[in-house]
């Protein structure tokens, strides 16, 4: 019995950190994955999920889109839907490569049906240290 309890605690510990802040994801999906672009909706709700903002296995790692959002919103803003939506709109106007002001904006990438933080394989890979 003790082994089962310990195993359950280990599994819960492994699964829990993988959860992104649901209110942020919910607002992103409502705004950009509403079914208008079926392929993007399927990608954002399916394979991409947390990788819209995160990179690699640890949810502490953010891709460029997630980094830009983190500058505007954080854990304390989970219940502030207006602030989340405003942050999504503001970040959509920013260049996807902060070092290149002529790079497409995050919003333009989303309009093209692309993930704003990079292609799926890139965001699934562990970030360079």
PDB file of N, CA and C in Angstrom, residues 4 35 52 55 62 101 128:
ATOM      1  N   UNK A   4       2.269   1.885  -3.429  1.00  0.00           N
ATOM      2  CA  UNK A   4       1.282   2.463  -4.349  1.00  0.00           C
ATOM      3  C   UNK A   4       1.114   3.952  -4.101  1.00  0.00           C
ATOM      4  N   UNK A  35     -11.426  28.068 -34.893  1.00  0.00           N
ATOM      5  CA  UNK A  35     -11.956  27.243 -35.972  1.00  0.00           C
ATOM      6  C   UNK A  35     -11.941  27.928 -37.321  1.00  0.00           C
ATOM      7  N   UNK A  52       2.847  26.512 -27.568  1.00  0.00           N
ATOM      8  CA  UNK A  52       2.564  27.837 -28.120  1.00  0.00           C
ATOM      9  C   UNK A  52       3.459  28.853 -27.413  1.00  0.00           C
ATOM     10  N   UNK A  55       8.943  25.945 -24.417  1.00  0.00           N
ATOM     11  CA  UNK A  55       9.888  25.197 -25.242  1.00  0.00           C
ATOM     12  C   UNK A  55      10.519  24.089 -24.420  1.00  0.00           C
ATOM     13  N   UNK A  62      10.611  29.217 -21.950  1.00  0.00           N
ATOM     14  CA  UNK A  62       9.644  29.851 -22.851  1.00  0.00           C
ATOM     15  C   UNK A  62      10.299  30.096 -24.200  1.00  0.00           C
ATOM     16  N   UNK A 101      13.885  43.907 -36.348  1.00  0.00           N
ATOM     17  CA  UNK A 101      12.614  44.639 -36.346  1.00  0.00           C
ATOM     18  C   UNK A 101      11.812  44.405 -37.625  1.00  0.00           C
ATOM     19  N   UNK A 128      18.784  25.863 -26.356  1.00  0.00           N
ATOM     20  CA  UNK A 128      20.247  25.894 -26.214  1.00  0.00           C
ATOM     21  C   UNK A 128      20.589  26.624 -24.927  1.00  0.00           C
TER      22      UNK A 128
END
